[in-house]
Coordinates of C-alpha atoms and ligand atoms in Angstrom, one line a residue:
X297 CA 45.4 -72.2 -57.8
X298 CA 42.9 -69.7 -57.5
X299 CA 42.7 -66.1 -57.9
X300 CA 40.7 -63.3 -56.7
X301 CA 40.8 -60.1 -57.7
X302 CA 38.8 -57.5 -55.9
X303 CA 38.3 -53.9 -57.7
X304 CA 37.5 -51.1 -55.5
X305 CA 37.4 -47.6 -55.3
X306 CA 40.3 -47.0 -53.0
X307 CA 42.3 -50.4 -53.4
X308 CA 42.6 -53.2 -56.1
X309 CA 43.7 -56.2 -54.2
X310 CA 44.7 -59.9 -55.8
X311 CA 45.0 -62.7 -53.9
X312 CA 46.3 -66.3 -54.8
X313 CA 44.9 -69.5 -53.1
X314 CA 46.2 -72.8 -53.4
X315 CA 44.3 -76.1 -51.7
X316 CA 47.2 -77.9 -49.3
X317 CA 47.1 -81.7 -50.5
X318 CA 47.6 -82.9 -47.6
X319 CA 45.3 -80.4 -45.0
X320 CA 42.5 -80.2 -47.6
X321 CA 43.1 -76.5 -46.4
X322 CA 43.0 -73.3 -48.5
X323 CA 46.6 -71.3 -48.0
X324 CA 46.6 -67.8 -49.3
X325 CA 49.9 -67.5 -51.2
X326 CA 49.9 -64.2 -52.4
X327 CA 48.3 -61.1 -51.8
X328 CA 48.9 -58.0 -53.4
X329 CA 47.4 -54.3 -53.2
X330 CA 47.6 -51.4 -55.1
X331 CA 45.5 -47.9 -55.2
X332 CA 42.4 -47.6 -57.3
X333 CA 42.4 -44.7 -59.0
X334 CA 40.0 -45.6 -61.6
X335 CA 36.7 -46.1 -60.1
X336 CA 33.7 -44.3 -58.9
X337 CA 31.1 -45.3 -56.5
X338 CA 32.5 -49.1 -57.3
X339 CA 31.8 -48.1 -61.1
X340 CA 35.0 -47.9 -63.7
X341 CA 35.0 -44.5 -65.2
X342 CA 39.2 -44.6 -66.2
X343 CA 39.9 -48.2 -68.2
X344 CA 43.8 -47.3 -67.8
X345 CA 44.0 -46.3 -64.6
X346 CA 42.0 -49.6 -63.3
X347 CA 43.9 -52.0 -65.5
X348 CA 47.6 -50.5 -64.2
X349 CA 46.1 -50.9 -60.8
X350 CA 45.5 -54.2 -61.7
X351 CA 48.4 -55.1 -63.2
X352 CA 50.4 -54.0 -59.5
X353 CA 48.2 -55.3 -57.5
X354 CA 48.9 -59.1 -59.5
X355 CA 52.0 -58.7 -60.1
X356 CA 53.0 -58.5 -56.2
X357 CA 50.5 -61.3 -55.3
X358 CA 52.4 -63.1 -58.2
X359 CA 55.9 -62.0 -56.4
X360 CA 54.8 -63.3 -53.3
X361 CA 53.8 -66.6 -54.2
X362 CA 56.4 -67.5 -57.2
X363 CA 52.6 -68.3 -59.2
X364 CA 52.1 -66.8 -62.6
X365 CA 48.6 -65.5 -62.8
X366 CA 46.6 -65.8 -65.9
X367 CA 43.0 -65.8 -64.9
X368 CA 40.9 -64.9 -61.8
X369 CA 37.7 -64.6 -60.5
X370 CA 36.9 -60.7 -60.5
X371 CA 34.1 -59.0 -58.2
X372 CA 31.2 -56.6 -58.7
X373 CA 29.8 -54.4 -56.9
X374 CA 28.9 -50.7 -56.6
X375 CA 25.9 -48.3 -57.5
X376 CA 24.9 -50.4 -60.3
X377 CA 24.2 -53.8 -58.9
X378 CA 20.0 -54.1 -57.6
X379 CA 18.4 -57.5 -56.5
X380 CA 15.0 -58.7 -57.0
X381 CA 13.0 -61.6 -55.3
X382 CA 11.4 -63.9 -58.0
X383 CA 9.8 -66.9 -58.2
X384 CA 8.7 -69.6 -60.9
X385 CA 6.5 -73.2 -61.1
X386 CA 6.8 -76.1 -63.0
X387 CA 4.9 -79.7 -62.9
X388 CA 7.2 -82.4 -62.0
X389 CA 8.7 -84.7 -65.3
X390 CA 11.1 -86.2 -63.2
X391 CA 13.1 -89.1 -64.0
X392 CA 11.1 -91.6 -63.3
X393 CA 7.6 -90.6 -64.7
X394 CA 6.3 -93.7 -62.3
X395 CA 6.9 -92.2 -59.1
X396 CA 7.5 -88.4 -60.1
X397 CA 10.9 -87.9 -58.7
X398 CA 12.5 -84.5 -58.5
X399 CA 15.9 -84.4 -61.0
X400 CA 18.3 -82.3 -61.9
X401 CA 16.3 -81.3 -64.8
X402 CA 13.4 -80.2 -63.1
X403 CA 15.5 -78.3 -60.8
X404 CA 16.9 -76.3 -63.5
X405 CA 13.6 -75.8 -65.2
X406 CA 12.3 -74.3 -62.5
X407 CA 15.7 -71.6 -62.3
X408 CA 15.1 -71.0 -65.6
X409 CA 11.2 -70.1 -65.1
X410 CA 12.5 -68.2 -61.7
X411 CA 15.1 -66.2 -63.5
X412 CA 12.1 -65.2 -66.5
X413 CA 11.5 -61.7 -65.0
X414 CA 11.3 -58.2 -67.5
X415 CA 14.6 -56.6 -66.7
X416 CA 15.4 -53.5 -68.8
X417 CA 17.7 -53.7 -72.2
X418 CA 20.7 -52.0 -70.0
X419 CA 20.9 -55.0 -67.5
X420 CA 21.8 -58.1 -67.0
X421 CA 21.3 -61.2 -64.7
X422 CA 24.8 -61.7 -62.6
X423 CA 23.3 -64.1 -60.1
X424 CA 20.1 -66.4 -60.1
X425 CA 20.6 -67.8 -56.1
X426 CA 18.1 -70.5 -55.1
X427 CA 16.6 -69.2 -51.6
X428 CA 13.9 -72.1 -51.3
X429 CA 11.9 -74.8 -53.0
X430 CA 8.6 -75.8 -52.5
X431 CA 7.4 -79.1 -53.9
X432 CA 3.1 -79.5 -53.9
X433 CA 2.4 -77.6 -50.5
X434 CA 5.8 -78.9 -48.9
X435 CA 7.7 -75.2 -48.0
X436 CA 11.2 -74.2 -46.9
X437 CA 13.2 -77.2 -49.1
X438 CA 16.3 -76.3 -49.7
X439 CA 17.3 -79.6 -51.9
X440 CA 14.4 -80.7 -53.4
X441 CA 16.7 -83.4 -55.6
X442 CA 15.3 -86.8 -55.4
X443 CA 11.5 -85.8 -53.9
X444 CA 8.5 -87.5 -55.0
X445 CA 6.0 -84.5 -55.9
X446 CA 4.1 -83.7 -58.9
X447 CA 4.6 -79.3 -58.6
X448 CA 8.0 -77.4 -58.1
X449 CA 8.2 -74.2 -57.3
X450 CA 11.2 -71.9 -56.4
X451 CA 11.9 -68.8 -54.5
X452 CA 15.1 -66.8 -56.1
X453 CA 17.1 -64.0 -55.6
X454 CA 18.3 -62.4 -58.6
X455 CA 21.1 -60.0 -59.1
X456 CA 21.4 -57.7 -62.1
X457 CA 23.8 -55.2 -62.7
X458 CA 24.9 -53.4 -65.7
X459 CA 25.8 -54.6 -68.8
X460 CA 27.9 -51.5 -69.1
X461 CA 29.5 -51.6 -65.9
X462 CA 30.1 -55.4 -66.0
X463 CA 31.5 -55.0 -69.5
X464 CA 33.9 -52.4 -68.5
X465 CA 35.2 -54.7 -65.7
X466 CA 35.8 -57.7 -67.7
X467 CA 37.8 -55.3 -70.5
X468 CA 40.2 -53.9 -67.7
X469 CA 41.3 -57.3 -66.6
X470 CA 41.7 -58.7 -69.9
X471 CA 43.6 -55.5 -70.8
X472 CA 46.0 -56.1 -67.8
X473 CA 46.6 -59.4 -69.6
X474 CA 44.1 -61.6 -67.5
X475 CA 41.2 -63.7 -68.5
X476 CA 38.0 -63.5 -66.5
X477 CA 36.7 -66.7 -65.3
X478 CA 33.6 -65.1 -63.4
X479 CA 32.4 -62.0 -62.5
X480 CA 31.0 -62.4 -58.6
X481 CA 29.0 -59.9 -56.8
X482 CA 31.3 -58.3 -54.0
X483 CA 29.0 -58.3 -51.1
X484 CA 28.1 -62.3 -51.8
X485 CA 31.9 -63.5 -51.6
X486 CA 32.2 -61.1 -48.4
X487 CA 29.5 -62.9 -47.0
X488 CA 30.6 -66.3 -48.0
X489 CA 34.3 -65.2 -45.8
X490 CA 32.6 -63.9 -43.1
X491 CA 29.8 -65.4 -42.4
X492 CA 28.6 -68.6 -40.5
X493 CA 26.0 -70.9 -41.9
X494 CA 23.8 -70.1 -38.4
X495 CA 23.9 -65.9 -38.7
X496 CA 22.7 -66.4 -42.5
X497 CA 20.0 -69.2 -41.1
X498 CA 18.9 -66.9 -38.3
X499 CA 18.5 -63.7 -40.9
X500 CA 21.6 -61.3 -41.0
X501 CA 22.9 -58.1 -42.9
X502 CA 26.3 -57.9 -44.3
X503 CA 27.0 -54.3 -44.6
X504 CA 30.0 -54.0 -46.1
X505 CA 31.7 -50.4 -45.4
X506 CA 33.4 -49.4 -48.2
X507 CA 35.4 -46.7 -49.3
X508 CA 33.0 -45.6 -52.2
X509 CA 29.7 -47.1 -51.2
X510 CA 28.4 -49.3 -48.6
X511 CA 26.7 -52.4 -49.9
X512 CA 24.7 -54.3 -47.8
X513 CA 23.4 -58.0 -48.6
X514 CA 20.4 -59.3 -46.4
X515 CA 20.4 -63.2 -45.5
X516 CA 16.9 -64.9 -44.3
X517 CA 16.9 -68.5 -43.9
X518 CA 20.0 -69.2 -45.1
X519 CA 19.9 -67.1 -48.6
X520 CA 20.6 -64.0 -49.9
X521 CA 16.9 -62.0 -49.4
X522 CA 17.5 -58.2 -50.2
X523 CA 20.6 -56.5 -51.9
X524 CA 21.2 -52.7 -51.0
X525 CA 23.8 -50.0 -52.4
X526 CA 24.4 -46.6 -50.6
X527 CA 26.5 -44.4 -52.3
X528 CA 28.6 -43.4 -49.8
X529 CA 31.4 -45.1 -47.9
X530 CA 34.5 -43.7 -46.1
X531 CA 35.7 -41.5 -48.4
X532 CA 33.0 -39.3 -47.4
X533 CA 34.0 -39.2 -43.9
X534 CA 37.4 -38.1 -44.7
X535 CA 36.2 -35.9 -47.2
X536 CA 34.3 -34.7 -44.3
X537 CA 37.4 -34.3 -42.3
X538 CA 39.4 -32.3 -45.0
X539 CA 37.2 -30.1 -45.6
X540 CA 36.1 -29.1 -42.3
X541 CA 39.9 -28.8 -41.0
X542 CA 41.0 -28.0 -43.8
X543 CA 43.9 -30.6 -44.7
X544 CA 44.3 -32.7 -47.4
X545 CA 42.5 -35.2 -48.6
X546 CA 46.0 -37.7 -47.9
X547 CA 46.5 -36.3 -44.6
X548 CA 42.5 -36.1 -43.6
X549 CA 42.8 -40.2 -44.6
X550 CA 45.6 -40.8 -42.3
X551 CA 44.2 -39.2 -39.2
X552 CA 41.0 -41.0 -39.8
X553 CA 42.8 -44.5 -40.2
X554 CA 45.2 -43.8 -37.1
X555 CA 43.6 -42.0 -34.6
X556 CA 40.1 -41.3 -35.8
X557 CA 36.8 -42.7 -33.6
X558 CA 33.2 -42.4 -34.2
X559 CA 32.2 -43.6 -30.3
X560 CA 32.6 -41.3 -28.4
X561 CA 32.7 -43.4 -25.0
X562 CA 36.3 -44.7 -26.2
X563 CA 37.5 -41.4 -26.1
X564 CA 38.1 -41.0 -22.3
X565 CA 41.3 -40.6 -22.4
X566 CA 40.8 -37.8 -24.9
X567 CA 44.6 -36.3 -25.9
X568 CA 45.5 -33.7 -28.5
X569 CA 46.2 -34.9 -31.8
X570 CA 49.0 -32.9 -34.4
X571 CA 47.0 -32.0 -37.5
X572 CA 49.9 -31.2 -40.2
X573 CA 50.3 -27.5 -41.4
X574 CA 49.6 -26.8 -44.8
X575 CA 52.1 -24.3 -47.0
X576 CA 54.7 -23.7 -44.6
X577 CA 52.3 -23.0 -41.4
X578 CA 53.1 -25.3 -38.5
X579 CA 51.4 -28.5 -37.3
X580 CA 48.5 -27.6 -34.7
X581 CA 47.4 -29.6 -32.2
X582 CA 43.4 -30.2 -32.0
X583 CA 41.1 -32.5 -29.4
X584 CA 40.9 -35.7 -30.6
X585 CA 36.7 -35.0 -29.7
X586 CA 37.0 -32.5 -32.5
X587 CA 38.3 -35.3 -35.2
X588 CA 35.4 -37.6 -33.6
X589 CA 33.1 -34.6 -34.5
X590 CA 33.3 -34.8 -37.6
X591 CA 33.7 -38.6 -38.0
X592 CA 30.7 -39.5 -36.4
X593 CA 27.3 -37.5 -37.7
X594 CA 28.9 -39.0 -41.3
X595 CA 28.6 -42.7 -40.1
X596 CA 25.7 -42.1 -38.6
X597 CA 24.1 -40.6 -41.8
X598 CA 25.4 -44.0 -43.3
X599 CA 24.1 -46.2 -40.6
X600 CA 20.9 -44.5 -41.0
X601 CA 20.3 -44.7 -44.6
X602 CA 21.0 -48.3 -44.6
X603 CA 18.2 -48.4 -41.5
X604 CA 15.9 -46.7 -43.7
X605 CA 16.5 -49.3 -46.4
X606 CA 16.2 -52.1 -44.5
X607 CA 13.0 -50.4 -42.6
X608 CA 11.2 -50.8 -46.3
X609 CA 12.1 -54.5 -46.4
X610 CA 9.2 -56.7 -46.4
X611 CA 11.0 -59.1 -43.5
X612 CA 8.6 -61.4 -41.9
X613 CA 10.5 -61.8 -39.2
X614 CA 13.7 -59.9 -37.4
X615 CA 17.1 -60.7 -38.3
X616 CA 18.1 -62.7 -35.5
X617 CA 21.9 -62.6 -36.3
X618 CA 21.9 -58.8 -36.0
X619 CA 24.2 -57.1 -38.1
X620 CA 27.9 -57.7 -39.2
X621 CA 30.4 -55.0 -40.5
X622 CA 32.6 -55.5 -42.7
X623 CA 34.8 -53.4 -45.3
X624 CA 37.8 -51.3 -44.9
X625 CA 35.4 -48.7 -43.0
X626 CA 34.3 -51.8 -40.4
X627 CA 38.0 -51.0 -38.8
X628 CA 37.5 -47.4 -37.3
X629 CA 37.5 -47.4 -33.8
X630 CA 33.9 -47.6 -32.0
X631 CA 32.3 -48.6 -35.8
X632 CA 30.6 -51.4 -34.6
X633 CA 29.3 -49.6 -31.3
X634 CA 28.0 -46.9 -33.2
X635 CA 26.0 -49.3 -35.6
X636 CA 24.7 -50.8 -32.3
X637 CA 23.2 -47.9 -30.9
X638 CA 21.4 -47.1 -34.3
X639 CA 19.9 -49.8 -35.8
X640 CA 19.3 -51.2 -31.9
X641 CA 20.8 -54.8 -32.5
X642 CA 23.6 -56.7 -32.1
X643 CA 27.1 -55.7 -34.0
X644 CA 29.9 -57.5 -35.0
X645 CA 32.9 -57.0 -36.9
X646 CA 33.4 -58.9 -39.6
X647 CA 37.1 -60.4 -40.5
X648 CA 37.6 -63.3 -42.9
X649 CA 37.7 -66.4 -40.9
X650 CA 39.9 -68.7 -42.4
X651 CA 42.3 -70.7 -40.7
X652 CA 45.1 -72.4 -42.6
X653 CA 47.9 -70.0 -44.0
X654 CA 46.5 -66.8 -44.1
X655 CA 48.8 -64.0 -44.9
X656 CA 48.6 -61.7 -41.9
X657 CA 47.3 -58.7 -44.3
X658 CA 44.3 -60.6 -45.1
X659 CA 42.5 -60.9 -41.7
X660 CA 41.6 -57.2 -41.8
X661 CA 37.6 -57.0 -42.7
X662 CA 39.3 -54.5 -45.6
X663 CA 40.0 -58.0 -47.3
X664 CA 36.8 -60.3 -46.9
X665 CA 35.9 -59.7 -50.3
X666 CA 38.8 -60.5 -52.0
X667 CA 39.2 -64.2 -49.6
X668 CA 35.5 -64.4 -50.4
X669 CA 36.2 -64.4 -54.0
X670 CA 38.9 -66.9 -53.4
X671 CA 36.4 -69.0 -51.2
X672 CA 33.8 -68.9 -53.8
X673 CA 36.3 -69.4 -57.1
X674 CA 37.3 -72.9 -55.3
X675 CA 33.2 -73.6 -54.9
X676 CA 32.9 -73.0 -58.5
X677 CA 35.3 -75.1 -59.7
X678 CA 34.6 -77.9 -57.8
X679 CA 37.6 -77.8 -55.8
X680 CA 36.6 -78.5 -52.0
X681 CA 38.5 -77.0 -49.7
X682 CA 37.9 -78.0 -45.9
X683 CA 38.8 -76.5 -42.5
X684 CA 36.9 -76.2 -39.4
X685 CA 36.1 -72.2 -40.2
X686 CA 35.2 -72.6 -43.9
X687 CA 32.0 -72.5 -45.0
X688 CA 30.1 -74.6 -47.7
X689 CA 27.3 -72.7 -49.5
X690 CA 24.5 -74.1 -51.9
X691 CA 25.7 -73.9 -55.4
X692 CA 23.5 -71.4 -57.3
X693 CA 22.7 -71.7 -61.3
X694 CA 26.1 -71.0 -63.4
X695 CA 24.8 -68.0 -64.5
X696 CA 28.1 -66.3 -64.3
X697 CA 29.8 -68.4 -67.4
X698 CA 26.9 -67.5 -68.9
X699 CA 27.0 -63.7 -68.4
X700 CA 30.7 -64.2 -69.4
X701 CA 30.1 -65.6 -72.4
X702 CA 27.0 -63.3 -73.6
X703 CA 28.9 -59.7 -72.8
X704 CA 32.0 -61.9 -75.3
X705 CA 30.1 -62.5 -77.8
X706 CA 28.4 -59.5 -77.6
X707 CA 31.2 -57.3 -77.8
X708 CA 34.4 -58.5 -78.0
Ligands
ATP24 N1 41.8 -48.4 -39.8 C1 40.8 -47.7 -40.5 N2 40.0 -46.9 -39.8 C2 39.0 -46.2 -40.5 N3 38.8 -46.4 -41.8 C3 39.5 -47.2 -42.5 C4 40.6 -47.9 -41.9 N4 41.2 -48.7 -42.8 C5 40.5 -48.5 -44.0 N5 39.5 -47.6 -43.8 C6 38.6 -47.0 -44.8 O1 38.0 -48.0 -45.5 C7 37.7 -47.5 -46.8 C8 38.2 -48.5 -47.8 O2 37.6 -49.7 -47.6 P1 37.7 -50.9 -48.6 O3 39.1 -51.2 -48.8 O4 36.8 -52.0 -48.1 O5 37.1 -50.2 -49.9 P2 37.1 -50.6 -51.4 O6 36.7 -52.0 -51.6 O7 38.3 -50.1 -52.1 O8 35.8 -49.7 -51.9 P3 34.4 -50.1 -52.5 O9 34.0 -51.4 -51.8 O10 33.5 -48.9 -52.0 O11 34.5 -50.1 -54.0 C9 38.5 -46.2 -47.0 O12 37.5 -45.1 -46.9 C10 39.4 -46.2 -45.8 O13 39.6 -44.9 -45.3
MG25 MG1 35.0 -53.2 -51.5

């Protein structure tokens, strides 16, 4: 059994997997959600109001499936998490000194020199993720075990986030009762969910529309290249919408989840829609064009900054796999259309595509993440599970146990 448990700013949300013995297939057992209440920008800034969120959002995944929970793997994500592209060299030992052949050893020498960048005193590595090897003038390996070469050199990407942030994480769970068996980057386990092997190969960003930021993880060649945080997400847009018309925030969410579009060519059929009255007036009824009004310059703003973002990357190539959406935010209406027309390439909507027993709830791109986390918990632990829509991804380095054990020792 594995759990994920995905943090958020608008919505906590467990899920339970178990492997079917005799599919090989991963069966989501339970899911539960609750309201996050505790978080800002994907950073914890209330400890009890996170862990009670947590604590419902287990204990109806734990309802649902008849499991106990006791541990889970919990994501990251948020302002605080920034990648960097490193790279480090080492002369081949190898097992057999004879005929120089790449081991395991020399594999995780060369992580090691990868991951020895200057990151400040208030960070930490999360993730050290091989993107390529190159062994003597040999480039683009992906498995360099068993090659004859006398030089090794790898191409990482590395994720840091802070220790701050990460510690405060790890302290909610545990305070809701639950032990943490690895802290995940959010964007990577999305990916992993939604994401083929090809798109990643061919060069793809995951934008990930959430409700307090947007995080966005480039893939070139089959890696994770560039990792981006905006800090905005939907709860801008219907910010945006309460202000403007002057409803709650409740009410402005609602309208935006039910009837709310950002393209304005799906709007034909453009009706009136009832916005409720507040302190005893009476509802009015407004163009559904004026909702989309609204709606749309803030989506575009958050299209655009990503653009900008990506603009800056050194890419030597396109991404030939466009872009995918994905996120509570990747569900309003004409989302995908929008992106389209701004960043001028191909848009898709990204849902978690898993095949054997998934709980209805979790096909909505709102839960990527948390199946992600579930996907990547079984990789972790060695526990294979198969299915013609699941995807295998290269192990990185264990760093996570590592960063586990360091903020424990540290401070608990
Ligand atoms: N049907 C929908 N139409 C439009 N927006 C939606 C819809 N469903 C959810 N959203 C928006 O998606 C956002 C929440 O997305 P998600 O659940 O991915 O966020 P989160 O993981 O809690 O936040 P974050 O990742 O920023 O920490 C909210 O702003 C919500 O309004
Ligand atoms: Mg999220």
């Amino acid at each position: 059994m594995i759990v994920g448990l995905d943090i958020g700013t608008t919505k906590v949300c467990a899920v339970i997997g178990e492997r079917n013995e005799e599919t090989g297939k991963l069966e989501i057992t339970g899911v539960g959600v609750a309201p996050s209440t505790g978080l800002k920008k994907g950073v914890v800034v209330n400890i009890e109001a996170t862990l009670k969120s947590i604590s419902s959002a287990v204990e109806a995944a734990e309802m649902m499936s008849g499991r106990e929970v006791k541990s889970c793997w919990a994501g990251i994500g948020g302002s605080h998490i920034d990648g960097v592209n490193s790279r480090g060299v080492v002369a081949v030992t190898g097992r057999n000194r004879e005929t120089r052949e790449i081991g395991k050893e020399d594999v995780d020498r060369v992580l090691e020199a990868a991951r020895a960048v200057v990151i400040p005193m208030d960070r930490q590595i999360l993730e050290v993720i091989p993107q390529n090897y190159i062994v003597d003038d040999q480039k683009g390996i992906k498995d360099p075990l068993d090659m004859i070469g006398v030089r090794l050199e790898a191409e990482v990407h590395i994720i840091t986030c802070s220790v701050t942030g990460g510690q405060n994480l790890i302290k909610c769970v545990n305070r809701a009762g639950f032990k943490v068996n690895g802290l995940l980057l959010q964007s990577l386990a999305a990916g992993h969910a939604v994401l083929s092997e090809e798109e990643k190969d061919l060069g793809v960003a995951l934008i990930d529309l959430g409700g307090g930021t947007t995080d966005v993880l480039v893939y070139l060649d089959g890696a994770p290249y560039s990792s981006i945080t905006i800090p905005a997400g939907g709860a801008q847009v219907s910010s945006d919408i309460s202000i403007l018309k002057k409803i709650p925030f409740d009410y402005a969410e609602k309208i935006k989840t039910e009837v709310g579009c950002c393209w304005a060519p799906f709007l034909e059929e453009n009706g009136d829609i009832l916005i409720p009255g507040v302190g005893g007036r009476p509802p009015q009824p407004i163009p559904r064009m004026d909702i989309l009004e609204v709606i749309q310059p803030r989506m575009e703003e958050i299209f655009k900054m990503v653009k900008e973002k990506l603009g800056k990357l050194p890419l030597n190539r396109p991404l030939g796999a466009g872009i995918v959406i994905t996120g509570g935010g990747a569900e309003l209406l004409g989302a995908a259309e929008l992106a389209s027309h701004i960043f001028r390439l191909p848009v898709r909507v990204g849902k978690p595509r898993l095949s054997g027993g998934l709980v209805e709830e979790c096909r909505s791109p709102a839960f990527s993440t948390v199946v992600g986390l579930v996907l990547e918990g079984f990789d972790r632990e060695g526990v294979t599970v198969s299915g013609p829509e699941s995807h295998p991804r290269e192990k990185s380095e264990p760093v996570v146990g590592k960063l586990i054990d360091w903020l424990k020792r540290e401070f608990f």
